[in-house]
Tab-separated table of C-alpha atoms in Angstrom:
chain	number	residue	atom	x	y	z
A	1	MET	CA	-16.137	-8.229	13.855
A	2	THR	CA	-13.892	-11.382	12.772
A	3	GLN	CA	-14.612	-13.015	9.906
A	4	ARG	CA	-15.949	-15.949	11.277
A	5	GLN	CA	-19.021	-14.050	12.207
A	6	MET	CA	-19.409	-12.336	8.719
A	7	ARG	CA	-22.672	-12.700	6.685
A	8	VAL	CA	-21.795	-13.063	2.735
A	9	CYS	CA	-24.202	-11.989	0.369
A	10	VAL	CA	-22.889	-12.128	-3.674
A	11	ILE	CA	-25.248	-10.638	-6.119
A	12	GLY	CA	-24.898	-12.229	-9.333
A	13	ALA	CA	-24.742	-16.062	-9.853
A	14	GLY	CA	-22.514	-15.554	-13.000
A	15	LEU	CA	-19.149	-17.011	-12.939
A	16	ALA	CA	-17.604	-14.663	-10.671
A	17	GLY	CA	-20.383	-14.884	-8.232
A	18	LEU	CA	-20.303	-18.377	-8.174
A	19	CYS	CA	-16.753	-18.430	-7.593
A	20	CYS	CA	-17.204	-15.771	-4.670
A	21	ALA	CA	-19.885	-17.734	-3.328
A	22	LEU	CA	-17.875	-20.583	-3.114
A	23	ALA	CA	-14.718	-18.715	-1.859
A	24	ALA	CA	-16.617	-17.470	1.072
A	25	ALA	CA	-18.774	-20.839	2.031
A	26	SER	CA	-15.623	-22.945	1.693
A	27	ARG	CA	-14.136	-20.484	4.588
A	28	GLY	CA	-17.093	-21.547	6.696
A	29	LEU	CA	-18.827	-18.395	6.360
A	30	ARG	CA	-22.633	-17.770	5.828
A	31	VAL	CA	-23.429	-17.097	2.234
A	32	GLN	CA	-26.379	-15.859	0.708
A	33	LEU	CA	-25.703	-16.113	-3.324
A	34	LEU	CA	-28.482	-13.649	-5.085
A	35	ASP	CA	-29.404	-13.382	-8.889
A	36	GLU	CA	-32.079	-11.951	-11.004
A	37	ALA	CA	-32.455	-15.069	-13.656
A	38	ALA	CA	-34.995	-17.473	-13.081
A	39	GLU	CA	-33.267	-20.360	-14.804
A	40	PRO	CA	-28.831	-21.080	-14.826
A	41	ARG	CA	-27.421	-19.213	-17.765
A	42	ALA	CA	-27.034	-21.350	-20.592
A	43	LEU	CA	-24.871	-19.854	-23.549
A	44	ALA	CA	-24.194	-21.875	-26.826
A	45	ALA	CA	-20.372	-21.062	-26.107
A	46	HIS	CA	-17.325	-22.166	-24.654
A	47	VAL	CA	-14.879	-21.411	-21.961
A	48	GLU	CA	-11.066	-21.385	-22.384
A	49	VAL	CA	-9.655	-22.044	-18.850
A	50	VAL	CA	-6.250	-20.659	-19.636
A	51	PRO	CA	-3.512	-21.656	-17.047
A	52	ASN	CA	-3.529	-19.338	-14.600
A	53	MET	CA	-7.538	-19.738	-14.326
A	54	LEU	CA	-7.025	-23.546	-14.288
A	55	ARG	CA	-4.370	-23.111	-11.299
A	56	ASP	CA	-7.333	-20.590	-9.191
A	57	LEU	CA	-9.796	-23.050	-9.835
A	58	VAL	CA	-7.677	-25.753	-8.535
A	59	ALA	CA	-7.149	-23.576	-5.595
A	60	LEU	CA	-10.636	-23.376	-5.009
A	61	GLY	CA	-11.371	-27.204	-4.655
A	62	VAL	CA	-12.933	-27.803	-8.487
A	63	GLY	CA	-9.914	-28.541	-10.793
A	64	ASP	CA	-10.797	-32.035	-10.877
A	65	ASP	CA	-14.580	-31.652	-11.760
A	66	CYS	CA	-13.488	-29.659	-14.709
A	67	VAL	CA	-10.893	-31.863	-16.104
A	68	ARG	CA	-13.397	-34.904	-15.837
A	69	ALA	CA	-16.017	-32.305	-17.848
A	70	GLY	CA	-13.524	-30.506	-20.121
A	71	PHE	CA	-11.128	-31.768	-22.819
A	72	PRO	CA	-7.536	-31.078	-21.554
A	73	TYR	CA	-4.755	-29.412	-23.973
A	74	ARG	CA	-1.369	-27.867	-24.528
A	75	GLY	CA	-0.194	-25.165	-26.858
A	76	ILE	CA	-2.718	-23.520	-29.110
A	77	ASP	CA	-1.756	-23.844	-33.461
A	78	VAL	CA	-2.044	-20.329	-35.219
A	79	ILE	CA	-2.757	-20.820	-38.910
A	80	ASP	CA	-3.538	-18.129	-41.808
A	81	ARG	CA	-6.234	-17.594	-44.025
A	82	HIS	CA	-4.723	-20.092	-46.412
A	83	GLY	CA	-4.094	-22.683	-43.789
A	84	ARG	CA	-0.350	-22.346	-43.198
A	85	HIS	CA	0.687	-22.755	-40.019
A	86	LEU	CA	2.337	-19.667	-38.794
A	87	HIS	CA	3.560	-21.008	-35.190
A	88	GLU	CA	2.339	-22.222	-31.896
A	89	LEU	CA	1.215	-20.556	-28.847
A	90	PRO	CA	2.992	-22.062	-25.486
A	91	THR	CA	0.522	-22.682	-22.473
A	92	GLU	CA	2.686	-23.171	-19.447
A	93	ARG	CA	1.218	-25.614	-16.835
A	94	LEU	CA	0.615	-23.425	-13.828
A	95	ALA	CA	-2.013	-25.455	-11.459
A	96	GLY	CA	0.592	-28.284	-10.776
A	97	PRO	CA	1.910	-31.684	-11.679
A	98	ARG	CA	-1.524	-33.637	-11.061
A	99	PHE	CA	-3.346	-30.761	-13.676
A	100	PRO	CA	-2.936	-30.476	-17.425
A	101	ALA	CA	-1.820	-26.826	-18.740
A	102	ALA	CA	-5.386	-25.676	-19.799
A	103	LEU	CA	-8.812	-27.100	-21.065
A	104	GLY	CA	-11.468	-26.114	-23.185
A	105	ILE	CA	-15.654	-26.255	-21.321
A	106	ARG	CA	-18.835	-26.130	-22.433
A	107	HIS	CA	-20.516	-22.395	-20.713
A	108	ASP	CA	-22.871	-24.024	-19.249
A	109	GLU	CA	-21.108	-27.237	-17.821
A	110	LEU	CA	-19.032	-24.797	-16.079
A	111	HIS	CA	-21.467	-22.796	-14.297
A	112	ARG	CA	-23.549	-25.950	-13.435
A	113	LEU	CA	-20.457	-27.829	-11.610
A	114	LEU	CA	-19.420	-24.397	-9.889
A	115	GLU	CA	-23.006	-24.147	-8.828
A	116	ARG	CA	-22.744	-27.667	-7.903
A	117	ALA	CA	-20.039	-26.928	-5.582
A	118	ALA	CA	-21.218	-23.806	-4.385
A	119	LEU	CA	-24.582	-25.231	-2.937
A	120	ALA	CA	-22.845	-28.727	-1.433
A	121	ARG	CA	-20.252	-25.988	0.112
A	122	GLY	CA	-23.906	-24.311	1.838
A	123	VAL	CA	-24.801	-21.767	-0.209
A	124	ALA	CA	-28.528	-20.825	0.071
A	125	LEU	CA	-29.132	-19.702	-3.735
A	126	ARG	CA	-32.062	-17.660	-4.520
A	127	ARG	CA	-33.395	-17.249	-8.121
A	128	ALA	CA	-35.541	-14.889	-9.643
A	129	CYS	CA	-34.529	-12.258	-7.266
A	130	ARG	CA	-33.604	-9.010	-8.204
A	131	VAL	CA	-31.802	-6.640	-6.248
A	132	GLN	CA	-32.762	-3.034	-6.374
A	133	ALA	CA	-30.767	-1.165	-3.922
A	134	VAL	CA	-28.036	-1.647	-1.203
A	135	HIS	CA	-27.927	0.735	1.842
A	136	GLU	CA	-25.974	0.472	5.151
A	137	GLN	CA	-26.495	1.209	8.609
A	138	ALA	CA	-24.481	0.525	11.444
A	139	GLY	CA	-21.886	-1.159	9.472
A	140	VAL	CA	-24.489	-3.819	8.277
A	141	ALA	CA	-25.657	-3.777	4.456
A	142	GLN	CA	-29.656	-3.836	4.006
A	143	ILE	CA	-30.280	-5.368	0.214
A	144	VAL	CA	-33.291	-4.489	-0.645
A	145	ILE	CA	-34.959	-6.901	-3.264
A	146	ASP	CA	-37.365	-5.986	-6.043
A	147	GLY	CA	-40.735	-7.340	-4.830
A	148	GLY	CA	-40.560	-6.867	-0.860
A	149	GLY	CA	-38.083	-7.953	1.592
A	150	SER	CA	-34.194	-7.400	2.523
A	151	VAL	CA	-31.276	-9.402	3.017
A	152	GLU	CA	-28.755	-8.009	5.978
A	153	ALA	CA	-24.714	-8.885	5.325
A	154	ASP	CA	-21.685	-7.723	6.899
A	155	LEU	CA	-20.212	-8.329	3.351
A	156	VAL	CA	-21.790	-7.929	-0.480
A	157	VAL	CA	-19.914	-8.799	-3.092
A	158	LEU	CA	-21.438	-7.094	-6.520
A	159	ALA	CA	-20.766	-9.425	-9.076
A	160	THR	CA	-23.734	-8.685	-11.477
A	161	GLY	CA	-22.121	-8.151	-14.744
A	162	ALA	CA	-20.889	-5.020	-17.171
A	163	ARG	CA	-24.062	-3.631	-18.136
A	164	SER	CA	-26.317	-4.002	-14.502
A	165	GLY	CA	-27.086	-0.687	-13.657
A	166	LEU	CA	-25.877	-1.574	-9.930
A	167	PRO	CA	-22.123	-1.250	-10.169
A	168	CYS	CA	-23.348	2.305	-11.361
A	169	ALA	CA	-25.290	3.400	-8.818
A	170	LEU	CA	-23.272	2.118	-6.095
A	171	PHE	CA	-19.957	3.374	-7.205
A	172	PRO	CA	-20.524	6.999	-8.378
A	173	HIS	CA	-17.460	7.262	-9.955
A	174	ALA	CA	-18.130	4.092	-12.356
A	175	ALA	CA	-18.550	4.762	-15.736
A	176	PRO	CA	-20.487	2.053	-18.172
A	177	ALA	CA	-18.319	-0.274	-19.721
A	178	ASP	CA	-17.410	0.654	-23.091
A	179	ASP	CA	-18.874	-1.510	-26.254
A	180	LEU	CA	-15.913	-2.202	-28.639
A	181	PRO	CA	-17.049	-2.303	-32.190
A	182	GLN	CA	-16.685	-5.971	-32.548
A	183	ALA	CA	-18.696	-8.970	-32.447
A	184	TRP	CA	-17.924	-12.272	-30.882
A	185	TRP	CA	-20.077	-14.978	-31.999
A	186	TYR	CA	-20.261	-17.926	-30.356
A	187	THR	CA	-21.423	-21.810	-31.132
A	188	VAL	CA	-20.718	-25.527	-29.810
A	189	LEU	CA	-19.755	-27.871	-33.001
A	190	PRO	CA	-19.298	-31.592	-33.520
A	191	ARG	CA	-15.447	-31.637	-32.951
A	192	PRO	CA	-13.291	-31.913	-36.205
A	193	VAL	CA	-11.196	-35.689	-35.610
A	194	ASP	CA	-7.677	-33.971	-35.782
A	195	LEU	CA	-8.995	-31.182	-33.363
A	196	ASP	CA	-6.593	-31.929	-29.894
A	197	ARG	CA	-5.782	-28.627	-29.310
A	198	PRO	CA	-6.969	-24.901	-29.583
A	199	LEU	CA	-6.981	-23.290	-33.025
A	200	ILE	CA	-6.477	-19.483	-34.046
A	201	ALA	CA	-7.178	-18.916	-37.660
A	202	PHE	CA	-7.211	-15.527	-39.137
A	203	GLY	CA	-9.572	-14.941	-42.039
A	204	ALA	CA	-9.817	-11.805	-44.439
A	205	ALA	CA	-11.504	-8.651	-43.354
A	206	SER	CA	-9.745	-8.548	-40.056
A	207	ARG	CA	-11.753	-11.362	-39.247
A	208	ARG	CA	-10.666	-14.215	-36.337
A	209	ALA	CA	-11.731	-17.777	-35.144
A	210	VAL	CA	-11.073	-20.187	-32.327
A	211	MET	CA	-11.593	-23.391	-31.971
A	212	VAL	CA	-11.405	-25.305	-28.733
A	213	PRO	CA	-12.246	-28.506	-28.059
A	214	VAL	CA	-14.435	-28.695	-25.052
A	215	ARG	CA	-15.383	-32.607	-24.863
A	216	HIS	CA	-14.370	-35.689	-26.861
A	217	ASP	CA	-17.235	-35.598	-29.123
A	218	GLN	CA	-17.600	-31.161	-29.562
A	219	ALA	CA	-15.639	-28.295	-29.914
A	220	GLY	CA	-16.850	-24.551	-29.457
A	221	LEU	CA	-16.211	-22.012	-32.267
A	222	ALA	CA	-15.752	-18.274	-31.605
A	223	LEU	CA	-15.639	-16.316	-34.299
A	224	THR	CA	-14.761	-12.134	-34.038
A	225	GLU	CA	-15.265	-9.591	-36.732
A	226	PRO	CA	-15.272	-5.283	-36.588
A	227	SER	CA	-19.050	-5.290	-36.969
A	228	VAL	CA	-22.335	-6.966	-36.230
A	229	ALA	CA	-24.544	-8.843	-38.744
A	230	PRO	CA	-26.778	-6.728	-41.208
A	231	ALA	CA	-29.679	-6.608	-39.796
A	232	GLY	CA	-32.382	-9.319	-41.380
A	233	ILE	CA	-29.790	-11.857	-41.539
A	234	ALA	CA	-30.305	-15.122	-39.700
A	235	PRO	CA	-27.026	-15.809	-37.694
A	236	ASP	CA	-26.511	-19.103	-39.157
A	237	ALA	CA	-26.482	-17.750	-42.250
A	238	HIS	CA	-24.345	-14.655	-41.044
A	239	LEU	CA	-21.531	-17.575	-39.730
A	240	ARG	CA	-21.563	-19.492	-43.188
A	241	ALA	CA	-20.695	-16.349	-44.979
A	242	ALA	CA	-18.362	-15.588	-42.578
A	243	LEU	CA	-16.620	-18.642	-42.538
A	244	SER	CA	-16.200	-18.188	-46.035
A	245	ALA	CA	-13.006	-15.684	-45.769
A	246	PHE	CA	-11.016	-18.190	-43.388
A	247	ALA	CA	-9.025	-21.608	-44.290
A	248	PRO	CA	-10.638	-24.434	-45.905
A	249	ARG	CA	-10.570	-26.468	-42.234
A	250	LEU	CA	-12.740	-23.381	-41.058
A	251	ARG	CA	-14.991	-23.271	-44.389
A	252	ALA	CA	-15.701	-27.124	-43.769
A	253	LEU	CA	-17.796	-25.897	-40.923
A	254	ALA	CA	-19.810	-24.335	-42.680
A	255	PRO	CA	-22.529	-27.202	-43.443
A	256	GLN	CA	-22.844	-28.380	-39.889
A	257	LEU	CA	-24.643	-24.578	-38.968
A	258	ASP	CA	-28.369	-24.427	-39.692
A	259	GLN	CA	-31.414	-22.995	-38.232
A	260	HIS	CA	-31.627	-24.707	-35.401
A	261	THR	CA	-27.231	-24.425	-34.211
A	262	PRO	CA	-27.788	-22.446	-31.012
A	263	ILE	CA	-25.552	-19.148	-31.593
A	264	THR	CA	-24.617	-16.269	-29.058
A	265	LEU	CA	-23.542	-13.177	-30.121
A	266	ARG	CA	-21.627	-11.497	-27.353
A	267	PRO	CA	-20.166	-7.787	-27.618
A	268	ALA	CA	-16.809	-7.212	-26.772
A	269	ARG	CA	-16.356	-4.520	-23.588
A	270	SER	CA	-13.661	-2.762	-22.157
A	271	ALA	CA	-13.899	-1.101	-18.496
A	272	LEU	CA	-11.852	-0.293	-15.518
A	273	LEU	CA	-12.779	0.781	-12.404
A	274	GLU	CA	-10.772	3.393	-10.725
A	275	MET	CA	-9.995	2.830	-7.278
A	276	PRO	CA	-11.267	1.836	-4.665
A	277	TRP	CA	-13.540	-1.080	-5.692
A	278	HIS	CA	-15.335	-1.025	-2.539
A	279	ARG	CA	-18.032	1.652	-0.796
A	280	GLY	CA	-19.721	1.362	2.514
A	281	ALA	CA	-20.108	-3.104	2.872
A	282	VAL	CA	-19.487	-3.636	-1.243
A	283	LEU	CA	-16.746	-4.704	-3.110
A	284	ALA	CA	-16.944	-4.818	-6.839
A	285	VAL	CA	-15.569	-8.292	-8.594
A	286	GLY	CA	-15.287	-9.299	-12.053
A	287	ASP	CA	-17.028	-7.355	-14.888
A	288	CYS	CA	-18.148	-4.790	-12.251
A	289	ALA	CA	-14.540	-3.926	-11.380
A	290	HIS	CA	-12.785	-4.924	-14.708
A	291	ALA	CA	-14.406	-5.499	-17.911
A	292	LEU	CA	-12.148	-7.270	-20.301
A	293	PRO	CA	-12.121	-8.009	-24.047
A	294	PRO	CA	-12.123	-11.327	-24.328
A	295	HIS	CA	-8.925	-11.934	-25.776
A	296	PHE	CA	-6.786	-14.759	-24.083
A	297	GLY	CA	-9.316	-16.265	-22.182
A	298	GLN	CA	-8.612	-13.412	-19.394
A	299	ALA	CA	-11.875	-12.286	-18.914
A	300	ALA	CA	-13.183	-15.693	-17.348
A	301	ALA	CA	-9.749	-15.795	-15.396
A	302	GLN	CA	-9.627	-12.501	-13.892
A	303	ALA	CA	-13.055	-13.075	-12.414
A	304	VAL	CA	-12.070	-16.194	-10.956
A	305	GLU	CA	-8.827	-14.554	-9.606
A	306	ASP	CA	-10.834	-11.967	-7.732
A	307	ALA	CA	-12.796	-15.007	-6.156
A	308	ARG	CA	-9.103	-17.079	-5.251
A	309	VAL	CA	-7.850	-13.498	-3.757
A	310	LEU	CA	-10.944	-13.374	-1.731
A	311	ALA	CA	-10.684	-16.632	-0.194
A	312	ASP	CA	-7.293	-16.505	0.661
A	313	LEU	CA	-8.330	-12.939	2.335
A	314	LEU	CA	-10.912	-14.618	4.402
A	315	GLU	CA	-8.888	-17.101	5.579
A	316	ALA	CA	-7.205	-14.897	7.415
A	317	ASP	CA	-8.228	-13.214	10.538
A	318	VAL	CA	-8.934	-9.399	9.530
A	319	ASN	CA	-11.438	-6.828	9.225
A	320	ARG	CA	-14.009	-5.511	6.427
A	321	ALA	CA	-11.416	-2.485	5.960
A	322	GLN	CA	-8.412	-4.639	6.173
A	323	LEU	CA	-10.092	-7.344	3.298
A	324	PHE	CA	-10.963	-4.071	1.402
A	325	GLU	CA	-7.761	-2.663	1.277
A	326	ALA	CA	-5.330	-5.917	1.115
A	327	PHE	CA	-8.001	-6.928	-1.884
A	328	GLU	CA	-7.404	-3.673	-3.972
A	329	ARG	CA	-3.791	-3.743	-2.898
A	330	ARG	CA	-2.960	-7.489	-5.124
A	331	ARG	CA	-5.545	-6.596	-7.703
A	332	ALA	CA	-5.377	-3.429	-9.143
A	333	GLU	CA	-1.955	-2.795	-10.562
A	334	ARG	CA	-1.914	-6.895	-11.712
A	335	VAL	CA	-5.757	-6.490	-13.370
A	336	ARG	CA	-4.495	-2.937	-15.182
A	337	ARG	CA	-1.871	-4.901	-16.597
A	338	VAL	CA	-4.257	-7.535	-18.165
A	339	HIS	CA	-6.236	-4.904	-19.246
A	340	GLU	CA	-3.960	-2.959	-21.231
A	341	ILE	CA	-2.870	-6.370	-22.933
A	342	THR	CA	-6.289	-7.480	-23.730
A	343	THR	CA	-7.335	-4.238	-25.144
A	344	THR	CA	-4.376	-3.835	-27.340
A	345	ALA	CA	-5.355	-7.114	-28.623
A	346	ALA	CA	-8.710	-6.056	-29.499
A	347	ARG	CA	-6.846	-2.636	-30.908
A	348	TRP	CA	-4.919	-4.922	-33.348
A	349	ASP	CA	-8.086	-7.194	-34.338
A	350	LEU	CA	-10.190	-3.586	-35.501
A	351	GLN	CA	-6.697	-1.871	-36.802
A	352	PRO	CA	-4.632	-4.504	-38.057
A	353	ASP	CA	-0.655	-3.207	-37.253
A	354	SER	CA	2.095	-4.708	-39.386
A	355	THR	CA	4.331	-4.546	-36.127
A	356	ALA	CA	1.473	-6.172	-34.085
A	357	ASP	CA	3.140	-9.548	-32.657
A	358	LEU	CA	0.876	-11.665	-31.154
A	359	SER	CA	3.713	-13.992	-29.513
A	360	LEU	CA	5.081	-11.029	-27.557
A	361	LEU	CA	1.871	-9.829	-26.160
A	362	MET	CA	1.112	-13.648	-25.083
A	363	GLU	CA	5.011	-13.400	-23.630
A	364	ARG	CA	3.683	-10.249	-21.398
A	365	LEU	CA	0.987	-11.537	-20.270
A	366	ALA	CA	2.308	-14.994	-19.212
A	367	GLN	CA	5.053	-13.128	-17.131
A	368	THR	CA	2.254	-10.639	-15.663
A	369	VAL	CA	0.118	-13.779	-14.050
A	370	ALA	CA	2.617	-16.971	-13.772
A	371	GLN	CA	2.773	-16.033	-9.959
A	372	PRO	CA	-0.927	-16.379	-8.318
A	373	ALA	CA	-2.185	-13.254	-7.163
C-alpha cells in the first residue's frame, strides 16, 4: 500500500483535525473529516499564533490567510499588579522574512479559514457524525457511525480532544486528562488603542491576565485563576470582580463586560499519552496524544505541529507502519519537553515560587521549538 492509494479518515474537526485533514488532502489523498458537532465551533476566545505555530501554518499553506485575518505583532509586555513594566518577552521570527513573528486571531476566524482551506483541497466534511467505534479487518479500518453506517479508511487520525471517550476506548493504556485546579476565562473585547502587542499582567491572589490584539478593533482577554467562580455568580460579574485585582489598564476593561458579553470558561488540562500513539490503523494527535496547559500558546502550536509532521511523512513513499514509526520518533521527545515546560508554568500559577523565572522558562521553550520538528 503506497501513500497515493491511502484513504484517510480524520475524526474531530477542531484545530488538530482540520490541520491534519488539510495536510493529508494537500498531499493528494482522499480525506473524510467527521465531527459530532452539527455546527462549527465558535468560542468567545482568541488564539495566540506563536512563532512556531505560524511557521507550521505557513508550511500547511494558510500563513497568508492567517496574517490577513489576524493582528501581527512582535514581542510581549509583562506588567505587575500596579502597572509597572517588568520586562519584554521576545518572539522570534521563525516563519521566514515574508511573515511577522506572531499574531493574534479570533478562535472562530482561525477555524473558519482552516475549514475553507480543507474544503478547497477536496476534504469531505461530515457534521453531526458521531463515531461509535473503530474496528480493523485485513488492515482496513471500519469507522462505525452512531445511528448506522460506516466509513472505510487505511489511516485514521484521531483528533477528538482530551475529554472524548474514543482515545481511552482505542488506547487501553491511555489515562483521562487531569483537570488542573485552574480556570481560564476567555472573551473578546474592543481593542484598547494603545495595545499593539500582547500584554501579560499579574494580579493578586495568583491571578494572571493576557490581552492579545486579534483585529484592528478587537482584542482577546484570557484571565486565569486558581479556582472557578462560586456558583450563582454570572460570568460577567465574576470577571469584573476578578479584574479589580489588576493594574488600572486591566481594571478599565470591566465596564465593557455585561450580561450580553460572550464568555468562555475552559479548564486547564494536562496529559501525555505513553507510546505508542498508534494502534492498528489509528494515530492519535492533538489533545488525544498530548493535552497541554494553554501556557505560551503551545497547546494549539503542538497540535498544528502534528499536522505539519504528518504532511511531511505523507509526502514520502512510506507504508503505514513506517509512517507511524517516523511520526512518533519526530514528536515524542519534543512534545515531552514542551509538556514539562508548560506544566511547570501552570504549577507556578497555582503555587507561586520565589525562584520562578518566566523569561528563563520561555527561553527553554524557544530553544526547544526553534527548529521544525
